Structures are given as C-alpha cells and as structure tokens.
Coordinates of C-alpha atoms in Angstrom, one line a residue:
Chain A
X78 CA -27.5 9.4 -29.4
X79 CA -25.4 12.3 -28.3
X80 CA -22.2 11.2 -30.0
X81 CA -23.6 11.7 -33.5
X82 CA -20.7 13.6 -35.1
X83 CA -17.3 12.2 -35.9
X84 CA -15.7 14.8 -33.7
X85 CA -17.7 13.5 -30.8
X86 CA -16.7 10.0 -31.6
X87 CA -13.1 10.9 -31.4
X88 CA -13.5 13.0 -28.3
X89 CA -15.3 10.2 -26.5
X90 CA -12.7 7.6 -27.4
X91 CA -9.8 9.7 -26.4
X92 CA -11.3 11.3 -23.3
X93 CA -15.0 11.3 -22.4
X94 CA -15.5 7.5 -22.6
X95 CA -11.9 6.4 -22.5
X96 CA -12.0 2.6 -22.2
X97 CA -9.3 2.5 -19.6
X98 CA -9.9 5.6 -17.5
X99 CA -13.7 5.8 -17.6
X100 CA -15.1 2.5 -18.6
X101 CA -12.3 0.7 -16.7
X102 CA -12.4 -2.1 -19.3
X103 CA -9.4 -4.3 -20.3
X104 CA -7.8 -3.8 -16.9
X105 CA -6.1 -7.1 -16.8
X106 CA -3.5 -6.4 -19.6
X107 CA -3.5 -2.7 -18.6
X108 CA -2.3 -3.6 -15.1
X109 CA -0.1 -6.5 -16.0
X110 CA 2.1 -5.3 -18.9
X111 CA 2.6 -1.6 -18.1
X112 CA 5.9 -1.9 -16.3
X113 CA 7.7 -0.1 -19.0
X114 CA 6.5 2.5 -21.5
X115 CA 7.5 0.3 -24.5
X116 CA 5.6 -2.7 -23.2
X117 CA 2.5 -0.6 -22.7
X118 CA 2.9 0.9 -26.1
X119 CA 3.4 -2.5 -27.7
X120 CA 0.3 -4.0 -26.2
X121 CA -1.7 -0.9 -26.9
X122 CA -0.9 -0.9 -30.6
X123 CA -1.7 -4.7 -30.8
X124 CA -5.0 -4.0 -29.1
X125 CA -5.7 -1.0 -31.4
X126 CA -5.1 -3.2 -34.5
X127 CA -7.4 -5.9 -33.2
X128 CA -10.1 -3.4 -32.2
X129 CA -10.1 -1.7 -35.6
X130 CA -10.2 -4.9 -37.6
X131 CA -12.9 -6.5 -35.5
X132 CA -15.0 -3.3 -35.5
X133 CA -14.8 -3.1 -39.3
X134 CA -15.7 -6.8 -39.7
X135 CA -18.5 -6.7 -37.1
X136 CA -20.0 -3.7 -38.8
X137 CA -19.8 -5.3 -42.2
X138 CA -21.6 -8.5 -41.1
X139 CA -24.0 -6.7 -38.7
X140 CA -27.0 -7.3 -40.9
X141 CA -26.5 -11.0 -41.5
X142 CA -25.7 -12.1 -38.0
X143 CA -28.7 -13.5 -36.1
X144 CA -29.4 -11.7 -32.9
X145 CA -29.3 -14.9 -30.8
X146 CA -25.8 -16.0 -31.7
X147 CA -24.1 -12.6 -32.1
X148 CA -21.8 -12.8 -29.2
X149 CA -20.1 -16.1 -30.1
X150 CA -19.7 -14.8 -33.6
X151 CA -18.1 -11.6 -32.4
X152 CA -15.8 -13.6 -30.2
X153 CA -14.8 -15.7 -33.2
X154 CA -14.1 -12.6 -35.3
X155 CA -12.0 -11.1 -32.5
X156 CA -10.1 -14.4 -31.9
X157 CA -9.2 -14.7 -35.5
X158 CA -7.7 -11.2 -35.6
X159 CA -5.9 -11.8 -32.3
X160 CA -4.4 -14.9 -33.8
X161 CA -3.3 -13.0 -36.9
X162 CA -1.7 -10.2 -34.8
X163 CA 0.0 -12.7 -32.6
X164 CA 1.5 -14.6 -35.5
X165 CA 2.7 -11.4 -37.1
X166 CA 4.3 -10.2 -33.9
X167 CA 5.9 -13.6 -33.5
X168 CA 7.3 -13.1 -37.0
X169 CA 8.4 -9.4 -37.0
X170 CA 8.7 -8.4 -33.3
X171 CA 9.9 -11.6 -31.8
X172 CA 11.6 -10.0 -28.7
X173 CA 8.6 -7.8 -27.9
X174 CA 6.4 -10.9 -28.5
X175 CA 8.4 -12.8 -25.9
X176 CA 8.1 -9.9 -23.3
X177 CA 4.4 -9.5 -23.7
X178 CA 3.9 -13.3 -23.7
X179 CA 0.5 -14.5 -22.6
X180 CA -1.1 -11.1 -22.8
X181 CA -1.2 -11.0 -26.6
X182 CA -3.5 -14.0 -26.9
X183 CA -5.4 -12.6 -23.9
X184 CA -6.4 -9.6 -26.0
X185 CA -9.4 -11.9 -27.0
X186 CA -10.8 -11.5 -23.6
X187 CA -10.3 -7.7 -23.5
X188 CA -13.7 -6.4 -22.6
X189 CA -13.1 -3.2 -24.4
X190 CA -13.0 -4.9 -27.8
X191 CA -16.2 -7.0 -27.4
X192 CA -17.7 -4.0 -25.7
X193 CA -17.2 -1.8 -28.8
X194 CA -18.3 -4.6 -31.1
X195 CA -21.6 -5.1 -29.2
X196 CA -22.3 -1.5 -28.2
X197 CA -21.2 0.3 -31.4
X198 CA -20.0 -1.7 -34.4
X199 CA -23.1 -3.9 -34.5
X200 CA -25.3 -0.8 -34.8
X201 CA -23.3 1.5 -37.0
X202 CA -21.9 1.7 -40.5
X203 CA -18.4 0.8 -41.4
X204 CA -16.9 4.3 -41.5
X205 CA -18.3 5.3 -38.2
X206 CA -17.2 2.0 -36.6
X207 CA -13.7 2.5 -37.9
X208 CA -13.5 6.0 -36.5
X209 CA -14.8 4.8 -33.2
X210 CA -12.4 1.9 -33.0
X211 CA -9.4 4.1 -33.9
X212 CA -10.4 6.7 -31.3
X213 CA -11.1 4.1 -28.6
X214 CA -7.9 2.2 -29.4
X215 CA -5.7 5.3 -29.4
X216 CA -7.2 6.4 -26.1
X217 CA -6.5 2.9 -24.6
X218 CA -3.0 2.9 -26.0
X219 CA -2.2 6.4 -24.6
X220 CA -3.2 5.3 -21.1
X221 CA -1.1 2.1 -21.4
X222 CA 1.9 4.0 -22.6
X223 CA 1.5 6.8 -20.0
X224 CA 1.0 4.4 -17.1
X225 CA 4.0 2.4 -18.4
X226 CA 6.1 5.5 -18.6
X227 CA 5.2 6.6 -15.0
X228 CA 5.9 3.2 -13.6
X229 CA 9.2 2.9 -15.5
X230 CA 10.4 6.3 -14.4
X231 CA 9.6 5.8 -10.7
X232 CA 10.5 2.2 -10.6
X233 CA 13.7 2.0 -12.6
X234 CA 14.7 5.6 -13.3
X235 CA 14.6 5.1 -17.1
X236 CA 12.2 5.9 -19.9
X237 CA 11.9 4.0 -23.2
X238 CA 14.3 1.4 -22.2
X239 CA 14.3 -1.5 -24.7
X240 CA 12.9 0.7 -27.4
X241 CA 14.8 -1.5 -29.9
X242 CA 12.3 -4.2 -29.3
X243 CA 9.8 -2.2 -31.2
X244 CA 11.7 0.3 -33.4
X245 CA 14.7 -1.7 -34.3
X246 CA 18.4 -1.2 -33.4
X247 CA 18.3 2.5 -34.3
X248 CA 16.2 3.1 -31.3
X249 CA 18.7 1.9 -28.7
X250 CA 19.6 5.5 -28.1
X251 CA 16.1 6.5 -27.1
X252 CA 16.5 5.4 -23.5
X253 CA 16.5 8.3 -21.1
X254 CA 18.2 7.7 -17.7
X255 CA 17.6 9.8 -14.6
X256 CA 21.1 9.6 -13.3
X257 CA 23.1 6.6 -12.3
X258 CA 22.5 6.7 -8.5
X259 CA 18.8 6.8 -8.8
X260 CA 17.3 4.2 -6.5
X261 CA 14.1 2.9 -8.1
X262 CA 11.1 2.4 -6.1
X263 CA 10.5 -1.3 -6.6
X264 CA 6.8 -1.0 -5.7
X265 CA 6.0 0.9 -8.9
X266 CA 7.1 -2.0 -11.0
X267 CA 5.3 -4.6 -8.9
X268 CA 1.5 -5.1 -9.4
X269 CA 0.5 -2.7 -6.5
X270 CA 2.2 0.1 -8.4
X271 CA -0.1 -0.6 -11.4
X272 CA -3.2 -0.2 -9.3
X273 CA -1.9 2.9 -7.5
X274 CA -0.7 4.4 -10.7
X275 CA -4.0 3.8 -12.5
X276 CA -5.9 5.2 -9.5
X277 CA -3.8 8.4 -9.7
X278 CA -4.4 8.7 -13.4
X279 CA -8.1 8.4 -13.0
X280 CA -8.0 11.0 -10.2
X281 CA -6.0 13.3 -12.4
X282 CA -8.6 12.9 -15.2
X283 CA -11.5 13.7 -12.8
X284 CA -9.7 16.8 -11.5
X285 CA -9.2 18.1 -15.1
X286 CA -12.8 17.4 -15.9
X287 CA -14.0 19.2 -12.7
X288 CA -11.8 22.2 -13.6
X289 CA -13.3 22.3 -17.1
X290 CA -16.8 22.1 -15.8
X291 CA -16.2 24.9 -13.3
X292 CA -14.5 27.1 -15.9
X293 CA -17.6 26.5 -18.2
X294 CA -20.0 27.5 -15.4
X295 CA -17.8 30.5 -14.6
X296 CA -17.8 31.8 -18.2
X297 CA -21.6 31.2 -18.5
X298 CA -22.1 33.2 -15.3
X299 CA -19.8 36.0 -16.3
X300 CA -21.7 36.1 -19.6
X301 CA -25.0 36.6 -17.7
X302 CA -23.4 39.1 -15.3
X303 CA -21.8 41.1 -18.1
X304 CA -23.6 44.2 -16.9
X305 CA -20.7 44.6 -14.4
X306 CA -21.7 42.8 -11.2
X307 CA -19.1 40.3 -10.1
X308 CA -20.4 36.8 -9.5
X309 CA -20.7 36.3 -5.8
X310 CA -19.2 32.9 -5.6
X311 CA -17.7 30.6 -8.2
X312 CA -17.9 26.8 -7.8
Chain B
X257 CA -23.7 -3.7 51.2
X258 CA -22.8 -0.1 50.5
X259 CA -22.7 1.5 47.1
X260 CA -20.0 4.0 46.3
X261 CA -21.6 7.5 46.3
X262 CA -20.2 10.2 44.1
X263 CA -20.9 13.8 44.1
X264 CA -22.0 15.7 41.0
X265 CA -21.1 16.4 38.2
X266 CA -21.7 12.8 37.2
X267 CA -21.2 13.3 33.5
X268 CA -17.6 13.7 32.4
X269 CA -16.4 15.7 29.4
X270 CA -16.8 13.4 26.4
X271 CA -13.6 11.7 25.3
X272 CA -11.9 13.8 22.5
X273 CA -9.7 12.5 19.8
X274 CA -6.8 14.7 20.9
X275 CA -6.9 13.4 24.5
X276 CA -6.8 9.8 23.3
X277 CA -4.0 10.6 20.9
X278 CA -2.1 12.4 23.6
X279 CA -2.4 9.3 25.8
X280 CA -1.0 7.2 23.0
X281 CA 1.9 9.6 22.5
X282 CA 2.7 9.5 26.2
X283 CA 2.4 5.7 26.3
X284 CA 4.9 5.4 23.5
X285 CA 7.6 7.5 25.2
X286 CA 9.1 4.8 27.5
X287 CA 9.4 2.4 24.6
X288 CA 10.8 5.1 22.3
X289 CA 13.4 6.1 25.0
X290 CA 14.4 2.4 25.3
X291 CA 14.8 2.2 21.5
X292 CA 17.0 5.3 21.5
X293 CA 19.1 3.8 24.4
X294 CA 19.6 0.5 22.6
X295 CA 19.9 1.7 19.0
X296 CA 21.3 5.2 19.2
X297 CA 20.4 8.7 18.1
X298 CA 19.1 7.4 14.7
X299 CA 15.8 6.5 16.3
X300 CA 15.3 10.0 17.6
X301 CA 16.3 11.6 14.3
X302 CA 13.8 9.2 12.5
X303 CA 11.1 10.2 15.0
X304 CA 11.7 14.0 14.3
X305 CA 11.9 13.6 10.6
X306 CA 8.8 11.5 10.4
X307 CA 6.9 13.9 12.6
X308 CA 7.8 16.9 10.5
X309 CA 7.0 15.1 7.3
X310 CA 3.7 13.8 8.6
X311 CA 2.5 17.1 10.1
X312 CA 3.5 19.0 6.9
X313 CA 1.7 16.5 4.7
X314 CA -1.4 16.7 6.9
X315 CA -1.4 20.5 6.7
X316 CA -1.0 20.3 3.0
X317 CA -3.8 17.8 2.5
X318 CA -6.1 20.0 4.7
X319 CA -5.3 23.0 2.6
X320 CA -5.9 21.1 -0.7
X321 CA -9.2 19.9 0.6
X322 CA -10.2 23.4 1.6
X323 CA -10.4 22.8 5.3
X324 CA -8.8 24.7 8.2
X325 CA -5.2 23.6 8.3
X326 CA -4.9 23.3 12.0
X327 CA -8.2 21.5 12.5
X328 CA -6.8 18.0 12.3
X329 CA -3.2 18.9 13.2
X330 CA -4.4 19.6 16.7
X331 CA -5.9 16.1 17.2
X332 CA -2.3 14.7 17.1
X333 CA -3.4 11.7 15.0
X334 CA -0.7 12.5 12.4
X335 CA 1.9 12.6 15.2
X336 CA 0.9 9.2 16.4
X337 CA 1.1 7.8 12.9
X338 CA 4.5 9.3 12.5
X339 CA 5.8 7.9 15.8
X340 CA 4.5 4.4 15.1
X341 CA 6.0 4.6 11.6
X342 CA 9.4 5.9 12.8
X343 CA 9.7 3.3 15.6
X344 CA 9.5 0.6 13.0
X345 CA 12.4 2.0 10.9
X346 CA 16.0 1.0 11.1
X347 CA 18.2 3.7 12.9
X348 CA 20.4 4.8 10.0
X349 CA 17.7 4.8 7.2
X350 CA 18.5 7.5 4.6
X351 CA 16.4 10.6 5.5
X352 CA 14.5 10.8 2.3
X353 CA 13.0 7.3 2.8
X354 CA 11.7 8.3 6.2
X355 CA 10.1 11.5 4.7
X356 CA 8.7 9.5 1.7
X357 CA 7.1 6.9 3.9
X358 CA 5.6 9.4 6.3
X359 CA 4.2 11.5 3.5
X360 CA 2.8 8.4 1.7
X361 CA 1.2 7.3 5.0
X362 CA -0.6 10.6 5.5
X363 CA -1.3 11.8 1.9
X364 CA -2.2 8.5 0.2
X365 CA -3.3 6.1 2.9
X366 CA -5.0 8.5 5.3
X367 CA -6.2 11.7 3.5
X368 CA -7.0 10.2 0.1
X369 CA -9.5 7.9 1.8
X370 CA -11.1 10.8 3.6
X371 CA -8.8 11.6 6.5
X372 CA -9.1 10.6 10.1
X373 CA -11.8 8.0 10.8
X374 CA -12.1 7.0 7.2
X375 CA -8.9 5.2 6.3
X376 CA -9.3 1.4 5.8
X377 CA -5.6 0.7 6.3
X378 CA -3.3 1.6 9.2
X379 CA -1.3 4.5 7.7
X380 CA 1.9 3.8 9.7
X381 CA 2.0 0.2 8.6
X382 CA 1.1 1.0 5.0
X383 CA 4.0 3.5 4.9
X384 CA 6.3 1.0 6.4
X385 CA 5.3 -1.7 3.9
X386 CA 5.8 0.7 1.0
X387 CA 9.4 1.3 2.0
X388 CA 10.0 -2.4 2.9
X389 CA 8.8 -3.6 -0.5
X390 CA 10.4 -0.8 -2.5
X391 CA 13.8 -0.5 -0.7
X392 CA 14.4 -3.9 1.0
X393 CA 18.2 -3.4 1.5
X394 CA 18.3 -0.1 3.5
X395 CA 15.0 -1.2 5.3
X396 CA 16.7 -4.4 6.7
X397 CA 20.0 -2.8 7.6
X398 CA 19.7 -2.7 11.4
X399 CA 22.4 -1.6 13.9
X400 CA 23.6 -3.9 16.6
X401 CA 21.9 -3.0 20.0
X402 CA 24.2 -0.9 22.2
X403 CA 24.7 -3.7 24.8
X404 CA 26.7 -5.8 22.4
X405 CA 27.8 -3.2 19.8
X406 CA 31.5 -2.6 19.4
X407 CA 31.1 0.9 18.0
X408 CA 28.6 3.5 18.8
X409 CA 28.0 6.7 16.8
X410 CA 27.7 10.2 18.3
X411 CA 24.7 12.4 17.6
X412 CA 26.7 14.3 14.9
X413 CA 28.0 11.1 13.3
X414 CA 24.5 9.6 13.2
X415 CA 23.1 12.8 11.6
X416 CA 25.9 12.7 8.9
X417 CA 25.2 9.0 8.2
X418 CA 21.5 9.6 7.8
X419 CA 21.8 12.6 5.5
X420 CA 24.9 11.8 3.5
X421 CA 25.5 8.1 4.0
X422 CA 29.0 8.9 5.2
X423 CA 30.4 7.1 8.2
X424 CA 33.3 8.3 10.4
X425 CA 36.8 7.3 9.2
X426 CA 37.7 3.7 9.9
X427 CA 34.1 2.4 10.3
X428 CA 32.3 0.4 7.7
X429 CA 28.6 -0.4 7.4
X430 CA 29.4 -4.1 8.0
X431 CA 31.1 -3.3 11.3
X432 CA 28.0 -1.4 12.6
X433 CA 25.1 -3.4 11.4
X434 CA 23.8 -6.7 12.7
X435 CA 20.9 -8.9 11.7
X436 CA 17.8 -8.5 13.8
X437 CA 17.0 -11.5 16.1
X438 CA 14.1 -12.6 13.9
X439 CA 16.4 -12.3 10.8
X440 CA 19.3 -14.3 12.2
X441 CA 17.0 -16.9 13.7
X442 CA 15.4 -17.5 10.4
X443 CA 18.6 -17.5 8.3
X444 CA 20.3 -19.9 10.6
X445 CA 17.3 -22.2 10.9
X446 CA 17.5 -22.3 7.1
X447 CA 21.1 -23.4 7.4
X448 CA 20.0 -26.3 9.5
X449 CA 21.2 -25.1 12.9
X450 CA 19.1 -26.0 15.9
X451 CA 17.5 -23.4 18.1
X452 CA 19.9 -24.2 20.9
X453 CA 22.9 -23.8 18.7
X454 CA 21.7 -20.5 17.4
X455 CA 21.1 -19.1 20.9
X456 CA 24.7 -19.6 21.9
X457 CA 25.6 -16.3 20.1
X458 CA 25.9 -13.2 22.4
X459 CA 23.1 -11.6 20.4
X460 CA 20.6 -13.5 22.5
X461 CA 19.1 -12.5 25.9
X462 CA 16.6 -14.3 28.1
X463 CA 13.7 -14.4 25.6
X464 CA 14.6 -12.6 22.4
X465 CA 17.5 -10.6 21.2
X466 CA 19.4 -8.5 23.7
X467 CA 18.2 -5.0 23.7
X468 CA 15.1 -5.9 21.7
X469 CA 13.4 -7.8 24.5
X470 CA 13.9 -4.8 26.8
X471 CA 12.5 -2.3 24.3
X472 CA 9.5 -4.7 24.1
X473 CA 9.1 -4.6 27.9
X474 CA 9.0 -0.8 27.8
X475 CA 6.4 -0.8 25.1
X476 CA 4.4 -3.3 27.2
X477 CA 4.5 -0.8 30.1
X478 CA 3.1 1.9 27.8
X479 CA 0.4 -0.6 26.7
X480 CA -0.6 -1.3 30.2
X481 CA -0.9 2.4 30.8
X482 CA -3.3 2.7 27.9
X483 CA -5.3 -0.2 29.3
X484 CA -5.4 1.5 32.7
X485 CA -6.5 4.8 31.2
X486 CA -9.1 2.8 29.2
X487 CA -7.8 4.2 25.9
X488 CA -7.9 0.6 24.7
X489 CA -9.7 -2.5 25.9
X490 CA -8.0 -5.8 26.6
X491 CA -9.6 -7.7 23.7
X492 CA -7.2 -6.9 20.8
X493 CA -3.9 -7.0 22.7
X494 CA -4.8 -10.2 24.5
X495 CA -6.0 -11.8 21.2
X496 CA -2.9 -10.8 19.2
X497 CA -0.5 -12.1 21.8
X498 CA -2.7 -15.1 22.5
X499 CA -2.9 -16.0 18.8
X500 CA 0.8 -15.7 18.3
X501 CA 1.6 -17.6 21.5
X502 CA -0.8 -20.4 20.6
X503 CA 0.7 -20.9 17.2
X504 CA 4.2 -20.7 18.5
X505 CA 3.5 -23.2 21.3
X506 CA 1.9 -25.8 19.0
X507 CA 4.9 -25.7 16.7
X508 CA 7.4 -25.6 19.6
X509 CA 5.8 -28.7 21.1
X510 CA 6.0 -30.5 17.8
X511 CA 9.7 -29.9 17.2
X512 CA 11.6 -27.6 19.7
X513 CA 14.8 -27.9 17.6
X514 CA 13.5 -26.1 14.6
X515 CA 10.9 -23.8 16.2
X516 CA 12.1 -21.1 18.7
X517 CA 10.3 -21.2 22.1
X518 CA 7.0 -19.3 22.2
X519 CA 8.1 -16.2 24.2
X520 CA 10.8 -15.6 21.6
X521 CA 8.1 -14.6 19.2
X522 CA 6.4 -12.2 21.7
X523 CA 9.7 -10.4 22.6
X524 CA 11.1 -10.2 19.1
X525 CA 10.4 -7.6 16.4
X526 CA 7.3 -5.5 16.8
X527 CA 4.9 -8.0 18.4
X528 CA 4.2 -6.1 21.6
X529 CA 4.2 -2.7 19.8
X530 CA 1.7 -4.2 17.4
X531 CA -0.6 -5.8 20.0
X532 CA -1.0 -2.6 22.1
X533 CA -0.5 0.3 19.7
X534 CA -0.9 -0.7 16.1
X535 CA -3.6 -3.4 16.0
X536 CA -5.7 -1.3 18.5
X537 CA -6.0 1.6 16.1
X538 CA -9.7 2.5 16.5
X539 CA -10.2 3.4 12.9
X540 CA -8.9 0.3 11.2
X541 CA -9.6 -2.4 13.7
X542 CA -12.8 -4.4 14.3
X543 CA -15.3 -2.6 16.5
X544 CA -17.4 -5.3 18.1
X545 CA -16.0 -7.1 21.1
X546 CA -16.3 -10.5 19.6
X547 CA -14.9 -9.1 16.4
X548 CA -11.9 -7.7 18.1
X549 CA -11.1 -11.1 19.6
X550 CA -11.2 -12.7 16.1
X551 CA -9.4 -9.8 14.5
X552 CA -6.6 -9.8 17.1
X553 CA -6.2 -13.6 17.1
X554 CA -5.9 -13.7 13.3
X555 CA -3.3 -11.0 13.4
X556 CA -1.3 -13.1 15.9
X557 CA -1.7 -16.2 13.7
X558 CA -0.7 -14.3 10.6
X559 CA 2.4 -12.9 12.3
X560 CA 3.5 -16.4 13.1
X561 CA 2.7 -17.8 9.6
X562 CA 4.4 -14.9 7.7
X563 CA 7.4 -14.9 10.1
X564 CA 7.9 -18.6 9.7
X565 CA 7.1 -19.3 6.0
X566 CA 6.8 -15.8 4.4
X567 CA 9.4 -13.9 2.3
X568 CA 10.2 -11.3 5.0
X569 CA 11.6 -11.9 8.6
X570 CA 9.2 -9.5 10.3
X571 CA 5.5 -9.9 9.6
X572 CA 3.6 -7.4 11.9
X573 CA 2.9 -4.9 9.2
X574 CA 1.7 -7.4 6.7
X575 CA -0.5 -9.2 9.3
X576 CA -2.1 -5.9 10.3
X577 CA -2.8 -4.7 6.8
X578 CA -4.3 -8.1 5.9
X579 CA -6.6 -8.0 8.8
X580 CA -7.5 -4.3 8.2
X581 CA -9.0 -5.6 5.0
X582 CA -11.0 -8.2 6.8
X583 CA -12.2 -5.9 9.7
X584 CA -15.5 -4.7 8.0
X585 CA -16.5 -8.3 7.2
X586 CA -15.7 -9.4 10.7
X587 CA -17.8 -6.5 12.1
X588 CA -20.7 -7.5 9.8
X589 CA -20.8 -11.1 11.2
X590 CA -20.3 -10.2 14.8
X591 CA -22.9 -7.6 15.4
X592 CA -24.2 -8.0 19.0
X593 CA -27.8 -9.1 19.4
X594 CA -30.0 -6.1 20.3
X595 CA -31.8 -6.7 23.6
X596 CA -35.3 -7.8 23.1
X597 CA -34.8 -8.9 19.5
X598 CA -34.2 -12.3 18.2
X599 CA -31.1 -13.5 16.5
X600 CA -30.7 -11.6 13.2
X601 CA -30.9 -13.8 10.2
X602 CA -28.1 -13.2 7.7
X603 CA -29.5 -11.3 4.7

C-alpha cells in the first residue's frame, strides 16, 4: 500500500482521502447539521470520538472475529460507542445534545466509520488504526465546521453563535456579528445551501489539487530545462 | 395541381444561436414595455441592472475558463436570461438582489454546468427561486399597477428607492405596494371569502388583475411572433396553457365559489410568459415532440397545484425547475421510432 508511513496516513485523512470531500461518506449528518459552525464542530467531535474508539476496538479484535460475521460485529462495536457518546453528551452538553438531536444516534450509520473499520482497522495494528482514525476524524470535523461556518456567515451574518452550548458560559462572547443590518440569505441555512456549499468546497479542493500538480510539473520541467531554455508551455 | 416553384438558392443560412436569441429579445419587448407602463420605471431599471450583471458575469466566466470573452457574449443568451429574470422581479427590489440573482443565474446555474447548451436548469428561473427563497419579503413586495395606483414614482424617485430604499417625503411603502392578484386571491380564499366577493375589489379586471392581464396579452403577442418566426413550436406553449386550463376547469366545475375561473390562472402571474418564453428554452426543455407535450402539460399541472396548495402564491418558477429535472427522463421514453425499425424495447 502506498500509505505506509504515519505521515501519509495523516495526510490522507486530512486531505488526500478526506472522508467528506473525496470519499463523500457520511453526507447525511454533514448536510443536515451544518447550519452553524458550532453544530458542525459538535457533531464532528462526536464522530471523531466514535471513529477513534471503534477503530481501536476493531483493530484489537481483528484476529478473533470470523470473516463471515465481521460486519455485524463492527456495527455492534460502533453502536456501543455511539450509545456511550450519546449518553455522555446528554449528561454534559445537554443543550448541544438537544440541538443535534437525532443525528447523534445516527452516527452509527455514518459510512465513514464502518468504512474505516472495514478498510483499515480490520487489517492494521492498533497504533496505525488510531492514527488513521484521528486523521480521518479531524479531516471530517474540519469540513463540518468549515461548511457550518460558511453557511452561518452567509445565512445569518454571524459566526460561532451559541458557542456556549459547547464551551460553557465563558464562550458567549465568541460570537462575531457582521453588522446589524446584514440580511441573511435564507437559502444558505436551508438544505439546498448545504448541497451548494459542499459542492463549492469540493470544487475548491480540486482547484488547489490541480494547482499543486501543475506547480509540481513546472518545477520538474524547469529542473530538466535548467540549462537555460524556457519551458515552451506550462500546463 | 401546381406546386410552388422557388428559385435558387434553396438552402438557407443555418439558424444561429444569436439570431434565435435576438428574436426572443425582440418578442419580449412589447411585454416589457407593458410591464414598464403598468409598474413604473423600476421594471426598466431592473432590466438594465440584470443585463449588466449577467453580461459581466458571462464575460468573467469565459475569462476564467480561458475562452474568448466575447465568444458567448455575442450570442445574446445571457441577455435573454437577464431579461426573463428581470421581468419576474418586483419593481422596487433592492439593486443588490437583482445583481446577486443575475450573477448566480449565469455563474452557478449556467457556466458551472458548462455554459450555453449544457445547463440542466433554466438559469433565469433558478436565479429567481434563489432570491424568492432567500429574501421572501422584498421579493413579494409588488407595486400596485398604474391603472389603480394612487401614487406614482418618477424615474429619479424610483432610482433612489431601488438604490437607497428611501421614498419621497410623505409616502410609505404600504401606500405604494399592493398584493399581486394571485396573492390576494389566495389570502382571501383562505379567509373564507368566495371568488365573487373577492372580485368586487377594484384590483380586478376582466380575467385577472388589472394591468397584469394586459401585460399578459402583450407577452402573448410576443409569443405568437416567435411561433410565426418558427423560433418555437406550438407544442410546449399549448401544452403548458392546456394543462393549466384543464386543471383549473376541473376544479372550477367542482366548486366555483372557492376556485377562481380558469382564465384567471392564464392571465395572472407569469403563466403566459412561462408558456412561450421560459418553458420553451431549448436547452432545458424536452426535445422530442411527444416529450414536449408531456413536459409542457406537467408544467401547467404543477403551476396549478403549487399555486393552489403550495407555500408560495406564484408557482411558475418552481414548476419549470421541477420539470427541467424530469426532461432527460421524458426524452428517454419518448424517442421517436426510426423509420424501418421496429419498436425499441426498453433496455
């Protein structure tokens, strides 16, 4: 496999094989809860926790699970951790728990988690599985929070509103407002805004990747043409 | 029997996009003038603003895509989009909404899908829906038509209102604005008035609202011009109006007190503009003849359904976008049989 080093694992999780932007997994919570940055961040962290714990467990039991029943067992593992996370959020972040509602139990069905369990954790040792889960989870969380922030700014003209749901009362001052007469574009908060926003984020990622590839080709060429001749055309 | 004889050349110059689009622009002019007559200078300002925004967006998109900037500006398709979009807007809409909607229509709905010929959705209607969903209050603030309005704004006053939201001293928004015929019909039906009672208000003319029905007639004239020049065929307009009329007639016959008479639906809102100019967009409509009949009829039926039971009083844009989505499927199932071949089995 190409992603043999830990550096590659991290790079893949955050960028190259980002679960939201490249694999397009877990789109249901991604599109449904990202109407504010804090909601996105909250669900992202919950997903990150479940992903890490389930990856570690699946990796630990990978040699004793019979091939034929591995999927039901993975789902059982994931469901247990989701229940644990749900109960903890109910206890410690009750307001955020109420806002995210059904999407916390639905983490069980997030394809990104079962995907990593099946594709990575069931074939790799605990340490590598942990790093993979952390990288993938952070990558997913970043997309959720970014999409939430974009939709919140365009739709309501605020950023980090209701931060106290997550960081306690001290965070009430975190909210940034874009001016009082800002008329939010309602569409951004409604479901179509999530689809359009995600599409634009994917497009942005593809543009950055293309630029990087072109720059790489250009440096390679200029290395070849170091004798002085200008490359006739680039890209 | 004598056959008409023609002298050469028998082959005409192939039909170009710019000629077609020019015809559409020309055909829109009578209706646009009527709208300006009934609803004031705001319509003209909207048209100009939308045209500038659309043409600049088009040029920008061409530059970003590394194509000659004037290549697709010259085919006038962006201008047609801008005109159809602007004619759907209320007269005193804040200027930045007009610009935002036109830019969205061109940049996102048209160019991001590949430019002219590739967009699955009608850009003008998608831009309109973006604004309607995002900013429902300014998008439903219509002026009273000039035939019944107590105040009218001069060109300068309209310009000030559009750019700064300031009205001349002594005038309030409430004094200027009036519900559209579709809107007031719907609201008052909800309040359990009968159609006959509702139509006693001076807002109403022979078929629809005063002013509105005449603007509709002028759009009809433009549409007939397009039919005569063979820019469009009869299938889609006939099917849209037929579908709408059929639905309206059935419900009118069931209960004439709570359902306005059928012609009301034709002459209110954007039904005629839609039938001749919007639904007939060659890129987003169905392409087979049978398909066009189905496509048009379903637009008409959806207009009636959404107007009567949907969340918004006017339904043309939603109906068109819904059917845009269905057009490829309709095309797939209505491919004409090729001469000499048997009926194609569905694979």
